[in-house]
CSV table of C-alpha atoms in Angstrom, one decimal:
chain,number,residue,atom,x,y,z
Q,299,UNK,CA,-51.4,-112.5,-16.0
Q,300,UNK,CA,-55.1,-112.8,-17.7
Q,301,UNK,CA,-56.9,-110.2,-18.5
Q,302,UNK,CA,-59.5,-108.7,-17.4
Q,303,UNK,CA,-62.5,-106.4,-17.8
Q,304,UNK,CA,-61.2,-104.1,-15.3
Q,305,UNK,CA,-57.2,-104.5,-16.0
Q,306,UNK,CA,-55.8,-100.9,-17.3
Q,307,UNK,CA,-52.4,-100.3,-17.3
Q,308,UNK,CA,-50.4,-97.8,-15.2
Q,309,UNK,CA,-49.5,-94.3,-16.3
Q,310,UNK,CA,-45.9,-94.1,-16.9
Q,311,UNK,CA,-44.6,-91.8,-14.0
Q,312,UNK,CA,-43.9,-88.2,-15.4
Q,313,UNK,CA,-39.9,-87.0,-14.7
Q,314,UNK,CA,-40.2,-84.1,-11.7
Q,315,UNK,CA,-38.6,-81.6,-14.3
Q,316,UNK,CA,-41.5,-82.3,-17.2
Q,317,UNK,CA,-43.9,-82.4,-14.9
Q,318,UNK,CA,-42.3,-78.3,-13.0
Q,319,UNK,CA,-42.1,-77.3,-16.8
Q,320,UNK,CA,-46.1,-78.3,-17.3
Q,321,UNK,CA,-47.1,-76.0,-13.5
Q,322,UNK,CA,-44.3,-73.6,-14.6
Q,323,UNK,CA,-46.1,-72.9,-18.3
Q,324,UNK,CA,-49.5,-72.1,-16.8
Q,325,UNK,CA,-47.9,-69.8,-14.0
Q,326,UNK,CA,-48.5,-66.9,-15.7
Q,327,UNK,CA,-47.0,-63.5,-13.6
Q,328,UNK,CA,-50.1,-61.9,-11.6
Q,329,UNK,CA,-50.7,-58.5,-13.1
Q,330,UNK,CA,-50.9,-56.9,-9.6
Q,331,UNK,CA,-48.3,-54.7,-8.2
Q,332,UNK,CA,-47.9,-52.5,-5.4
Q,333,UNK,CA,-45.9,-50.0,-4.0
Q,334,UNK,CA,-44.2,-50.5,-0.6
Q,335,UNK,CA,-42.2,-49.0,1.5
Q,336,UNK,CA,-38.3,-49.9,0.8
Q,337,UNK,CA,-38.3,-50.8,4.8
Q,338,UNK,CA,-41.0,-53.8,4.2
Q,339,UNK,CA,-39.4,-54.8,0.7
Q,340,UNK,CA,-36.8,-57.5,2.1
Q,341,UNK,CA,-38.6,-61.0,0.4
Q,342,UNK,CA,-40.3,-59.1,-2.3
Q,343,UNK,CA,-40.1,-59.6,-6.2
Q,344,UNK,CA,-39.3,-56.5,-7.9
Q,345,UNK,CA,-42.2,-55.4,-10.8
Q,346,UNK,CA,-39.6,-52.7,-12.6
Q,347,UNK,CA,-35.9,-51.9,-12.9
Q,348,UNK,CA,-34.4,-49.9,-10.4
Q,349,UNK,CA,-32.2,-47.1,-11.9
Q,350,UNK,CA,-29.7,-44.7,-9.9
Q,351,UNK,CA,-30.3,-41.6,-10.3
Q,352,UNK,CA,-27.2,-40.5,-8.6
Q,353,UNK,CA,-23.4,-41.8,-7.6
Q,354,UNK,CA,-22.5,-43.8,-5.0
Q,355,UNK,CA,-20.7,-42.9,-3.1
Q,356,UNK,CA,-22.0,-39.2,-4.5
Q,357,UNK,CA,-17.8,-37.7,-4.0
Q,358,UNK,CA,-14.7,-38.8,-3.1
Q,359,UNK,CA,-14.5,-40.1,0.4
Q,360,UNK,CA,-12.1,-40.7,3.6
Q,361,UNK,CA,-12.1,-44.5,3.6
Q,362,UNK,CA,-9.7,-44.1,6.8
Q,363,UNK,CA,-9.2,-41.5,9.7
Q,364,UNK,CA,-6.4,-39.7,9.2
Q,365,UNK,CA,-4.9,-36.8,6.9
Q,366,UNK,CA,-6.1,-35.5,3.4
Q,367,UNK,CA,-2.6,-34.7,1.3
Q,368,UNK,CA,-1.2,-34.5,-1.7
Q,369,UNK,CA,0.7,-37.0,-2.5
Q,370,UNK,CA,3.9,-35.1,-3.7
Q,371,UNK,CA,3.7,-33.1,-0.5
Q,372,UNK,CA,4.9,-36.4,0.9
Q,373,UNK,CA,8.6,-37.6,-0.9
Q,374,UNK,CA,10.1,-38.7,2.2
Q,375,UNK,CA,9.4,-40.2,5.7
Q,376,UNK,CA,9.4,-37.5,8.6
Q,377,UNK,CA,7.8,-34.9,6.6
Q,378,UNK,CA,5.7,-32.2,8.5
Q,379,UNK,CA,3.0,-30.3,7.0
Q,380,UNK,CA,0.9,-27.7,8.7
Q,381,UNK,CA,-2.8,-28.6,9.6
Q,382,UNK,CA,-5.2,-26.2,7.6
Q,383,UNK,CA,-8.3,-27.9,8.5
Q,384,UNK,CA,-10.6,-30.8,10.2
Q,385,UNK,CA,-13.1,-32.3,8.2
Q,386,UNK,CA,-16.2,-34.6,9.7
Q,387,UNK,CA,-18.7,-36.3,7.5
Q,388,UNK,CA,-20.9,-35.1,6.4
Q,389,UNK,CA,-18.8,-32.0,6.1
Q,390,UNK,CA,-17.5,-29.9,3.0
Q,391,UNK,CA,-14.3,-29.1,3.4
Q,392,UNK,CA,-12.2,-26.3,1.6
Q,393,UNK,CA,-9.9,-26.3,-1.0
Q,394,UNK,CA,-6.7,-27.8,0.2
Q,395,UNK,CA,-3.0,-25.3,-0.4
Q,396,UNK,CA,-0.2,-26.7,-1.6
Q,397,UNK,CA,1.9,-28.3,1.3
Q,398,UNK,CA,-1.1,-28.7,4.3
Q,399,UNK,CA,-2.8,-31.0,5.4
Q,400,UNK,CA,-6.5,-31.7,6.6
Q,401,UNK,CA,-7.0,-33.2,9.3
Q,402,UNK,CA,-10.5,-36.0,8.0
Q,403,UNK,CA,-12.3,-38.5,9.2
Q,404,UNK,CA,-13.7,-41.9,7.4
Q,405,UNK,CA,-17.1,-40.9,4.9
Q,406,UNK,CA,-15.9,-37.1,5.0
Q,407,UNK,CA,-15.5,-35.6,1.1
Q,408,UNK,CA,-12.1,-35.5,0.3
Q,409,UNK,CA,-10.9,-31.3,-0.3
Q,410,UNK,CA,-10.2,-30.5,-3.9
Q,411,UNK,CA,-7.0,-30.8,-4.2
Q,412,UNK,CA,-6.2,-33.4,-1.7
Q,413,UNK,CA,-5.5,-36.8,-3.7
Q,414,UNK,CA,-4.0,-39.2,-0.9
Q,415,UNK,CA,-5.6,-40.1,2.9
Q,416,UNK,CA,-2.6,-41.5,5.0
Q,417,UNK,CA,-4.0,-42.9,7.8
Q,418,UNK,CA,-3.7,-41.7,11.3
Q,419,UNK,CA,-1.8,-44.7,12.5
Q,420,UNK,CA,1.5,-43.7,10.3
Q,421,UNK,CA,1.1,-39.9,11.8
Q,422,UNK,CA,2.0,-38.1,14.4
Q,423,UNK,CA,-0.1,-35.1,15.7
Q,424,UNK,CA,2.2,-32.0,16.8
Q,425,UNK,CA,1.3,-28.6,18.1
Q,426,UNK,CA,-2.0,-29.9,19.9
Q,427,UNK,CA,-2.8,-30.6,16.0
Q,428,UNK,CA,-2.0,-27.8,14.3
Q,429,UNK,CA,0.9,-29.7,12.6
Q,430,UNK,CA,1.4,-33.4,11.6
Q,431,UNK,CA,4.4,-35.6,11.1
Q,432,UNK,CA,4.1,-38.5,8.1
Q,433,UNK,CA,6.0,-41.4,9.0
Q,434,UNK,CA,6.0,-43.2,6.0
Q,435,UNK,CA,5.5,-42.0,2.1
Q,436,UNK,CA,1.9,-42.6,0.7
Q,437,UNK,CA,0.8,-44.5,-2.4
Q,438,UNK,CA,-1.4,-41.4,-4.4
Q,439,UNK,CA,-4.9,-42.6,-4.1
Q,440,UNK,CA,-4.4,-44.1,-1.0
Q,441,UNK,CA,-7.1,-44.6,1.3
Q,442,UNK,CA,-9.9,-42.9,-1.3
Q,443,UNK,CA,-12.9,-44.2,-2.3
Q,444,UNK,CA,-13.8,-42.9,-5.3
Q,445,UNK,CA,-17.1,-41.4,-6.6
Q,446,UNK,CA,-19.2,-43.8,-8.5
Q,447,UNK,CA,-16.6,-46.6,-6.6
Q,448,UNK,CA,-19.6,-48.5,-5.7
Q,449,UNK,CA,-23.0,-47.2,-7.9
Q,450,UNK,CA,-22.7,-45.2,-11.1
Q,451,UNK,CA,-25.4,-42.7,-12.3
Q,452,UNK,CA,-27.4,-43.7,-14.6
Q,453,UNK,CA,-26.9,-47.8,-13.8
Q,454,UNK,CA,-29.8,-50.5,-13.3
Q,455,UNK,CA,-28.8,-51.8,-9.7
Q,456,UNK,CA,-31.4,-54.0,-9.3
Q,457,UNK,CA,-33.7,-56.0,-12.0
Q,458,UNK,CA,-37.2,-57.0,-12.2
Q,459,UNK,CA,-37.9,-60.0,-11.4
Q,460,UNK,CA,-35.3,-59.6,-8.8
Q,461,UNK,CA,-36.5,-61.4,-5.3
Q,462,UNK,CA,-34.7,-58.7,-2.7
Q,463,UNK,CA,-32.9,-60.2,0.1
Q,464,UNK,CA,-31.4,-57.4,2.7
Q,465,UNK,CA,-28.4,-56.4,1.0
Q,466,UNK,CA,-30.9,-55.4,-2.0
Q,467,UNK,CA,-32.8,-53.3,0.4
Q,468,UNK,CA,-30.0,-51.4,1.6
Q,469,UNK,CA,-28.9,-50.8,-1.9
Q,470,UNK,CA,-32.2,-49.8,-3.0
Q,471,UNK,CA,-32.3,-47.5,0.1
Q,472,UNK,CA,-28.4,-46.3,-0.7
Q,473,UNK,CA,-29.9,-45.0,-3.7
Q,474,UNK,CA,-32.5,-43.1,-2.9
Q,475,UNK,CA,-35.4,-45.1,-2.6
Q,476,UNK,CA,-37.6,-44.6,-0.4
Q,477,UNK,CA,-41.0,-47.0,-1.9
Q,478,UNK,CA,-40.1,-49.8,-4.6
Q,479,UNK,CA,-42.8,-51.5,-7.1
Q,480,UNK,CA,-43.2,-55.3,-6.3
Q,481,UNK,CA,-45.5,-58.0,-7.3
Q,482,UNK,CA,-48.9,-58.2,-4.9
Q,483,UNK,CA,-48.5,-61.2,-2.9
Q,484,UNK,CA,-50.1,-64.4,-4.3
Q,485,UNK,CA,-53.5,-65.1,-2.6
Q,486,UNK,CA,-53.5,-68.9,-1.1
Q,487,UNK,CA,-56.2,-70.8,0.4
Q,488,UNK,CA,-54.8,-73.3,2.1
Q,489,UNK,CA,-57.4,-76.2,3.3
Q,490,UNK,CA,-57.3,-80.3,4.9
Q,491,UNK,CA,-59.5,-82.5,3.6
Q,492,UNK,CA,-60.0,-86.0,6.1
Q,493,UNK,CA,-62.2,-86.8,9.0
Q,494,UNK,CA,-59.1,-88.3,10.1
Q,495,UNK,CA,-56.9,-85.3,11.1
Q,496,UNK,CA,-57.2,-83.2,14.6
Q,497,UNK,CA,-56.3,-79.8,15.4
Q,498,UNK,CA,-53.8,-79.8,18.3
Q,499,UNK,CA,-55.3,-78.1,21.0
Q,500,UNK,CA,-59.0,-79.9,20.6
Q,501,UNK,CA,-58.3,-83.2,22.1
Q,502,UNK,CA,-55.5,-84.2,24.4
Q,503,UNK,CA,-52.9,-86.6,22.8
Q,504,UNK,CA,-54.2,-89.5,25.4
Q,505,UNK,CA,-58.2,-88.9,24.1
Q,506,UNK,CA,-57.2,-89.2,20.6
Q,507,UNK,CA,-59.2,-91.9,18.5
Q,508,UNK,CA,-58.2,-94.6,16.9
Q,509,UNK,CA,-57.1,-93.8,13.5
Q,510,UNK,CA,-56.7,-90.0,13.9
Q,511,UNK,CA,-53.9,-87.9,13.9
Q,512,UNK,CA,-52.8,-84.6,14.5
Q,513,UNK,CA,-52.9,-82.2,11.8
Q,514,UNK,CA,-49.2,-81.0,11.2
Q,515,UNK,CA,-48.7,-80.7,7.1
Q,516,UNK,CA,-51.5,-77.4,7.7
Q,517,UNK,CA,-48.7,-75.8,10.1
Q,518,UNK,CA,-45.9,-76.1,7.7
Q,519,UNK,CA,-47.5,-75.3,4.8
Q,520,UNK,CA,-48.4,-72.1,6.1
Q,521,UNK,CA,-45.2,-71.3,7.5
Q,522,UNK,CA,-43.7,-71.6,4.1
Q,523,UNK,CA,-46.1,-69.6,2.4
Q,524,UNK,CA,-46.1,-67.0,4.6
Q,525,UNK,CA,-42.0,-67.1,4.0
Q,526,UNK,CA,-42.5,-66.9,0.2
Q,527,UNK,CA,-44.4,-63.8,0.7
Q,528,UNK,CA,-47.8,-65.0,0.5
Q,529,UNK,CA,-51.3,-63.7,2.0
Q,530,UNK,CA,-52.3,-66.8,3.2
Q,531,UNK,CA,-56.2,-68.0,3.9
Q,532,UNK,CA,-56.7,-70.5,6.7
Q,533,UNK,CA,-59.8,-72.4,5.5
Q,534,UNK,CA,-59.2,-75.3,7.9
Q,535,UNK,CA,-60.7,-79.1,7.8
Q,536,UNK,CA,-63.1,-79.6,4.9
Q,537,UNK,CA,-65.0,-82.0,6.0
Q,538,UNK,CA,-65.6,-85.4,4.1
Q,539,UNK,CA,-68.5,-84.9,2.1
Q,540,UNK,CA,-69.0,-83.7,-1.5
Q,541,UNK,CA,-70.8,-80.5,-0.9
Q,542,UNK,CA,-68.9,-79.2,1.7
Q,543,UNK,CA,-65.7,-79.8,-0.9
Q,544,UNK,CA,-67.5,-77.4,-3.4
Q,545,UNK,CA,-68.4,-75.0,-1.5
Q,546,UNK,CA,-65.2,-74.9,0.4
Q,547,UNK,CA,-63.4,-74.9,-3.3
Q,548,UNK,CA,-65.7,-72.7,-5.4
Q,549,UNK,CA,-65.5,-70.2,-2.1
Q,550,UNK,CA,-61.8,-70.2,-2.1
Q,551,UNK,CA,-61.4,-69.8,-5.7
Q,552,UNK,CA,-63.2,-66.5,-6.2
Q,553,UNK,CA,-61.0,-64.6,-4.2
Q,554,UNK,CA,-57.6,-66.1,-4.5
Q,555,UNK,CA,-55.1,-67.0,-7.0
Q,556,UNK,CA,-53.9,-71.0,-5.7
Q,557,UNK,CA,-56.0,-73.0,-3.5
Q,558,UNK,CA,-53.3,-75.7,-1.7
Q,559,UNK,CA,-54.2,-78.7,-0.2
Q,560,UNK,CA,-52.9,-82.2,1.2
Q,561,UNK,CA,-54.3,-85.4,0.8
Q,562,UNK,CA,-57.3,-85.8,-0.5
Q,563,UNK,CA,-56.8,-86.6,-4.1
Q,564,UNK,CA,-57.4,-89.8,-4.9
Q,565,UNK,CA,-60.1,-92.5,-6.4
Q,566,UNK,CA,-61.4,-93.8,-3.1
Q,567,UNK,CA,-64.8,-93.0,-2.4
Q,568,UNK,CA,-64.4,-90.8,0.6
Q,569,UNK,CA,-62.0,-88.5,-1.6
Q,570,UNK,CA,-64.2,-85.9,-3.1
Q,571,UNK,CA,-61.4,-83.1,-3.9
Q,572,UNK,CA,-61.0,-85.0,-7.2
Q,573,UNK,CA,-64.5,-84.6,-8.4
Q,574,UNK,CA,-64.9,-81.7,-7.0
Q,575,UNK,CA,-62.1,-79.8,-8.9
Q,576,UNK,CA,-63.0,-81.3,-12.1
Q,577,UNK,CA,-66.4,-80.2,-11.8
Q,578,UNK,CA,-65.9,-76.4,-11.2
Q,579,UNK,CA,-63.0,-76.3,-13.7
Q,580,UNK,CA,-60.0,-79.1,-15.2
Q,581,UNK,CA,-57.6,-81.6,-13.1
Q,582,UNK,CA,-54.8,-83.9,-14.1
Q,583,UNK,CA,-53.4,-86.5,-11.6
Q,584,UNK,CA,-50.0,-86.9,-12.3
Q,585,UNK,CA,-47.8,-89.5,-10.7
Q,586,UNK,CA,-44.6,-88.1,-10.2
Q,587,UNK,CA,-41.2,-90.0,-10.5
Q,588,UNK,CA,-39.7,-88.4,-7.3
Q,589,UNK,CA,-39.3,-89.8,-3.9
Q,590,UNK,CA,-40.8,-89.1,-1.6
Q,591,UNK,CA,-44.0,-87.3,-2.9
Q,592,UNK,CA,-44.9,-89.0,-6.3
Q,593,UNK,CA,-49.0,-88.2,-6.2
Q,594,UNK,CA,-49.6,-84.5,-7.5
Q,595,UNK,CA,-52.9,-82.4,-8.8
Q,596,UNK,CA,-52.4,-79.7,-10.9
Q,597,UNK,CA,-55.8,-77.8,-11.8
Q,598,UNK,CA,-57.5,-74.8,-12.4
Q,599,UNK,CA,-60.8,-73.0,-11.2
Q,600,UNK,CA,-62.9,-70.8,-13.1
Q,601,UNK,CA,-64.2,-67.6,-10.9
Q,602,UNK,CA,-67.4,-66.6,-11.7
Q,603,UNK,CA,-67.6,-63.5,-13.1
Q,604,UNK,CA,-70.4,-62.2,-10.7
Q,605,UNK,CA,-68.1,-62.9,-8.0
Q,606,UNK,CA,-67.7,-59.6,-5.7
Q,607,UNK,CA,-64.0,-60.5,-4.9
Q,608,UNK,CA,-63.3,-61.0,-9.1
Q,609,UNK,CA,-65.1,-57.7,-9.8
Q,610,UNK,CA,-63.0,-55.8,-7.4
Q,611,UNK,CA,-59.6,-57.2,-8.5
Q,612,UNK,CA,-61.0,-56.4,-12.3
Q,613,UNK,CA,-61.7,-53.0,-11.5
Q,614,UNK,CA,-57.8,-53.0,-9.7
Q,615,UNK,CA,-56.8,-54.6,-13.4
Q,616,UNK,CA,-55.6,-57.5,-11.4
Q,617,UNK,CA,-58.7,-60.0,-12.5
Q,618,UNK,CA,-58.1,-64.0,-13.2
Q,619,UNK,CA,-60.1,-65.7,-15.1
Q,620,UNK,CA,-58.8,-69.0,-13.0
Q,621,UNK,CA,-57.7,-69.8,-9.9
Q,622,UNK,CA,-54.7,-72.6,-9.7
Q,623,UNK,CA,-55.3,-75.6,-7.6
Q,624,UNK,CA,-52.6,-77.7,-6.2
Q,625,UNK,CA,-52.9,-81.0,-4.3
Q,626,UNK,CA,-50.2,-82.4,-2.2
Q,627,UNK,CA,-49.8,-85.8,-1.1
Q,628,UNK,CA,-50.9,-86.5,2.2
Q,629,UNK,CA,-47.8,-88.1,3.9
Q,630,UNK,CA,-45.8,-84.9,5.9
Q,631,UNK,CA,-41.9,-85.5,4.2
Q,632,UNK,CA,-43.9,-86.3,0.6
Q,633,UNK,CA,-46.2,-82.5,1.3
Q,634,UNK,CA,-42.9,-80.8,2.6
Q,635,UNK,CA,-41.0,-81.9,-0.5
Q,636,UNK,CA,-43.4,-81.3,-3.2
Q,637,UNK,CA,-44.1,-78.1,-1.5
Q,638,UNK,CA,-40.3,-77.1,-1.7
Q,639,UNK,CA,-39.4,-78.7,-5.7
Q,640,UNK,CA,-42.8,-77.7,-7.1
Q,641,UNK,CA,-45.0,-75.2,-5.1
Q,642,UNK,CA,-42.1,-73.2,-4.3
Q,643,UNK,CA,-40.8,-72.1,-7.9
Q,644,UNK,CA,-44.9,-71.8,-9.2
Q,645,UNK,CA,-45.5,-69.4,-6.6
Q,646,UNK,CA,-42.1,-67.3,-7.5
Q,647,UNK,CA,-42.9,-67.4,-10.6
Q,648,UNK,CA,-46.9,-65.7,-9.9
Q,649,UNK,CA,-44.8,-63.1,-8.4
Q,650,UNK,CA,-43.0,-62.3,-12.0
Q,651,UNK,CA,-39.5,-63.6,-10.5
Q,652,UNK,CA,-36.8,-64.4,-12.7
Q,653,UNK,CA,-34.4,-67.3,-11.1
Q,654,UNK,CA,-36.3,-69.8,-9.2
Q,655,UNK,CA,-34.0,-72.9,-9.4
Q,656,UNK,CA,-32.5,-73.3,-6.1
Q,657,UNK,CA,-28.3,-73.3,-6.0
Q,658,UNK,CA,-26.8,-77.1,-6.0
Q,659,UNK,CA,-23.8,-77.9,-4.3
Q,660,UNK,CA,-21.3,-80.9,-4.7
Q,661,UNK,CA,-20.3,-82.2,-1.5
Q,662,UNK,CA,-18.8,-85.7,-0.4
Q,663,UNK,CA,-21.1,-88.5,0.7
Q,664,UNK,CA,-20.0,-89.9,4.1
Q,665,UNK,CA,-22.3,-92.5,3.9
Q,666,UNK,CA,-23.4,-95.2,1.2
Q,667,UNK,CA,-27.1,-96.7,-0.2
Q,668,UNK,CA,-27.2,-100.1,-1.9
Q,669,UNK,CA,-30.5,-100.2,-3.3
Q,670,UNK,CA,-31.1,-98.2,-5.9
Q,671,UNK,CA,-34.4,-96.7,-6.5
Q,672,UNK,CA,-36.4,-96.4,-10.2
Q,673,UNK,CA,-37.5,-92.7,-9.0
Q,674,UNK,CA,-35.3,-89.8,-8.2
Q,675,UNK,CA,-34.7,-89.7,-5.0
Q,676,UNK,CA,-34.5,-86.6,-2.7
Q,677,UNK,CA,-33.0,-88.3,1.0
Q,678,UNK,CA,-32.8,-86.1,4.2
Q,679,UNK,CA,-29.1,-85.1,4.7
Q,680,UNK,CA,-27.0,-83.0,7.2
Q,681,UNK,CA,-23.5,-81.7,6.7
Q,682,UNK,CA,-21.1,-82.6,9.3
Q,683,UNK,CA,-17.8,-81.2,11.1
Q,684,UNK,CA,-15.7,-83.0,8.5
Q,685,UNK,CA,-17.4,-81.2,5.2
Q,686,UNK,CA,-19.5,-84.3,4.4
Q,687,UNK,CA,-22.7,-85.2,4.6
Q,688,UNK,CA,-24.3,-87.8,6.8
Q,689,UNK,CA,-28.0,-89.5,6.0
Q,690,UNK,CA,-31.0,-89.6,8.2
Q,691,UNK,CA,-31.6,-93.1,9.5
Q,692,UNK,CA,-35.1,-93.4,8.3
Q,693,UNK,CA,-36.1,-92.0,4.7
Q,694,UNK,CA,-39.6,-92.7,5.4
Q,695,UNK,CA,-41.9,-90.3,3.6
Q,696,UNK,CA,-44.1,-90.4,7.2
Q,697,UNK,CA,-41.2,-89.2,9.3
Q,698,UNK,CA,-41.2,-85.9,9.5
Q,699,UNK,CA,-38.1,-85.8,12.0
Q,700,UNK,CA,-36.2,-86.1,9.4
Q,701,UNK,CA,-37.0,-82.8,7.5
Q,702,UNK,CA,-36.4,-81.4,10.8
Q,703,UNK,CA,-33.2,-83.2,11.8
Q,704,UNK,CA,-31.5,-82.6,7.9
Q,705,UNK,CA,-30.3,-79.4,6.6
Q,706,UNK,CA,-31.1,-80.2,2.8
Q,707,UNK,CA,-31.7,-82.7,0.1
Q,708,UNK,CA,-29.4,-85.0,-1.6
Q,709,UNK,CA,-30.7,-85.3,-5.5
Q,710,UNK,CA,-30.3,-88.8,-6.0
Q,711,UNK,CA,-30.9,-89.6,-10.2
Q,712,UNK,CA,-33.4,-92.9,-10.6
Q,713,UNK,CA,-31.1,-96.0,-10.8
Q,714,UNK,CA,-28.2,-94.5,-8.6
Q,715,UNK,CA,-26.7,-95.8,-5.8
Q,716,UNK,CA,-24.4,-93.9,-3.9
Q,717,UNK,CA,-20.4,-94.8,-2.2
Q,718,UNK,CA,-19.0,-93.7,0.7
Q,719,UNK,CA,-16.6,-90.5,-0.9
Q,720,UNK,CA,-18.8,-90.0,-3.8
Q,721,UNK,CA,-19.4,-86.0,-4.4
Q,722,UNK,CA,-23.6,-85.7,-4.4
Q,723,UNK,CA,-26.3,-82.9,-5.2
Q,724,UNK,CA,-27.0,-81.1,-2.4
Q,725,UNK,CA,-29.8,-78.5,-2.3
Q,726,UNK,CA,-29.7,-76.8,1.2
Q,727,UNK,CA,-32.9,-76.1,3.3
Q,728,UNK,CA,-31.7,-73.0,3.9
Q,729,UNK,CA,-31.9,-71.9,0.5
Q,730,UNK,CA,-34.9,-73.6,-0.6
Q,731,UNK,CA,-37.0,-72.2,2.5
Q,732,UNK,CA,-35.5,-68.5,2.4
């Protein structure tokens, strides 16, 4: 081919991981914290440790109804020993004499002296209680929970940088907690750019224009902010012009710490996000080697110092310098799945967490591709009945039906090709939308 005056040649397309490691190195942890209340914790990323400052469970325990013993009361089945006691929890009882028994319930403190619970289903109450026949001979430590069995004094239960999911609430709350420390919530303005996109709601789907379309990447975007824990700013459709971009942009950047959009960034002469961005602060345009999704803008924003917003958070010691920008490609699968590889572990990582990478699975491939792609590919997959996994008819990066039909990704490395029984990376929705 000749060349010509105008004839550059193509960027090489940056690996997704190289091009995660460049977002992930200018991600630095917001200094913000705040303290919440342990009930409104659950999705939160923990700013310090979380130490016990007692045992858990604080004594011995009950784990059963049933009798409180000593085990060599007990040598042989049939024996009776008189009830001395009933003990609830939540109840101290009293030491426990040689050859009785108390009569205890699950959670109650076990009596000093009692070393064995046998349950009441291998009992038989005499007397109207007052005496109690063991059918069978008990195991010492039977039926105890120990002190410290599940928390010790003293131990870090839950780390910083630690994202809390319910069962870390309930620990945190099992110990005592009543308000944990967690990283402020990341600030996002999240804005369209295109004359072409229309808010449901403002014109009926058979009045819609040629060319236009209804704007759904806004609608998921929030959602999974909002399910990452951020405070999310609605800034709507920018229109297409060059000084409604800056405003919009230099607006959004004084008072938040990312400003997300889709579509937009490109060379054509009705996208003005590009310029815009590189003229209040710095912008690289990388071309991705993933599939779907391989356009991505990754910039920053300088906030002016006079700004009220940038004042306020310096005074809170929570000032930035910057705020990040992040473009998404416009196509709805492509926005969705950059969102979830590459938004999703910057935006943990603003919050100070520590493990961002979501879990992989292996699981069998009931179906086959022949055509093997020079990107990565990330296909829409669902398990079935059988343990497999099936594939969404159409991988096209404008069907969104397919995010919404497939229960996670298949990582597909450039060059594969995939048989029918191969085992396959599989990153479930689930976990990457938690």
């Amino acid at each position: 081919m000749p060349d010509t005056p105008h004839a550059r040649p193509r960027p090489p397309l940056m690996p997704l991981d190289e091009a995660l490691a460049r977002m992930l190195a200018q991600a630095t942890p917001l200094a913000r914290t705040e303290l919440v209340s342990t009930f409104d914790a659950d999705g939160r990323v923990l700013a310090q440790d979380v130490v016990a400052e007692l045992q858990v469970p604080p004594n011995d325990n009950a784990a059963m109804d049933g009798y409180a013993v000593r085990a060599a009361d007990v040598t042989a089945a049939g024996v009776e020993l008189p009830v001395s006691q009933r003990i609830a929890a939540g109840h101290a009882g009293a030491p426990l004499a040689a050859g009785t028994a108390a009569r205890i319930f699950t959670g109650a403190p076990m009596p000093p002296g009692a070393d064995t619970v046998v349950m009441q289903e291998d009992t038989t109450a005499l007397d109207d209680g007052a005496r109690v026949r063991i059918h069978q001979v008990p195991v010492c430590g039977e039926w105890v929970r120990g002190s410290g069995e599940d928390v010790r004094k003293g131990s870090t239960v839950l780390q910083k940088g630690e994202r809390l999911a319910p069962a870390g609430v309930g620990l945190a709350a099992g110990i005592g907690m009543e308000k944990l420390l967690v990283a402020a919530r990341p600030r996002v303005a999240l804005l369209s750019t295109g004359d072409e996109l229309v808010m449901p709601g403002a014109v009926p789907p058979a009045a819609m224009k040629p060319g236009t379309i209804y704007n759904s990447n806004r609608f998921f975007l929030r959602a999974l902010l909002l399910r990452l824990g951020c405070e999310v700013t609605d800034l709507g459709i920018v229109p297409d012009s060059r000084a409604a971009t800056l405003a919009a942009l230099q607006a959004a950047a004084a008072g938040h710490d990312l400003i997300l959009t889709s579509g937009g960034v490109s060379v054509g002469e009705e996208d003005h996000v590009k310029p815009a961005v590189q003229q209040l602060g710095q912008l690289d345009l990388w071309q991705i080697a993933m599939k779907p999704g391989k356009p991505l803008a990754y910039g920053t924003i300088g906030v002016p110092a006079s700004s009220s917003s940038a004042g306020a958070a310096a005074a809170a010691g929570g000032a930035s310098a910057v705020c990040h920008f992040i473009g998404l490609p416009g196509n709805p699968v492509s926005s969705f799945a950059t969102f979830l590889l590459l938004v999703r572990p910057f935006l943990l990582r603003l919050q100070g967490a520590a493990d961002m990478a979501p879990p992989v699975m292996a699981l069998r491939a009931d179906f086959a591709t022949t055509r093997p792609d020079k990107r990565r590919e990330f296909r829409r997959a669902r398990r079935n009945a059988q343990g497999g996994l099936d594939l969404f008819g159409n991988q096209s990066s404008g069907v969104l039906t397919s995010m919404h039909w497939a229960d996670g990704l298949v990582d597909v490395p450039a060059g594969h090709t995939i048989a029918r029984g191969d085992y396959v990376r599989f990153i479930s929705l689930q976990e990457l939308m938690a």
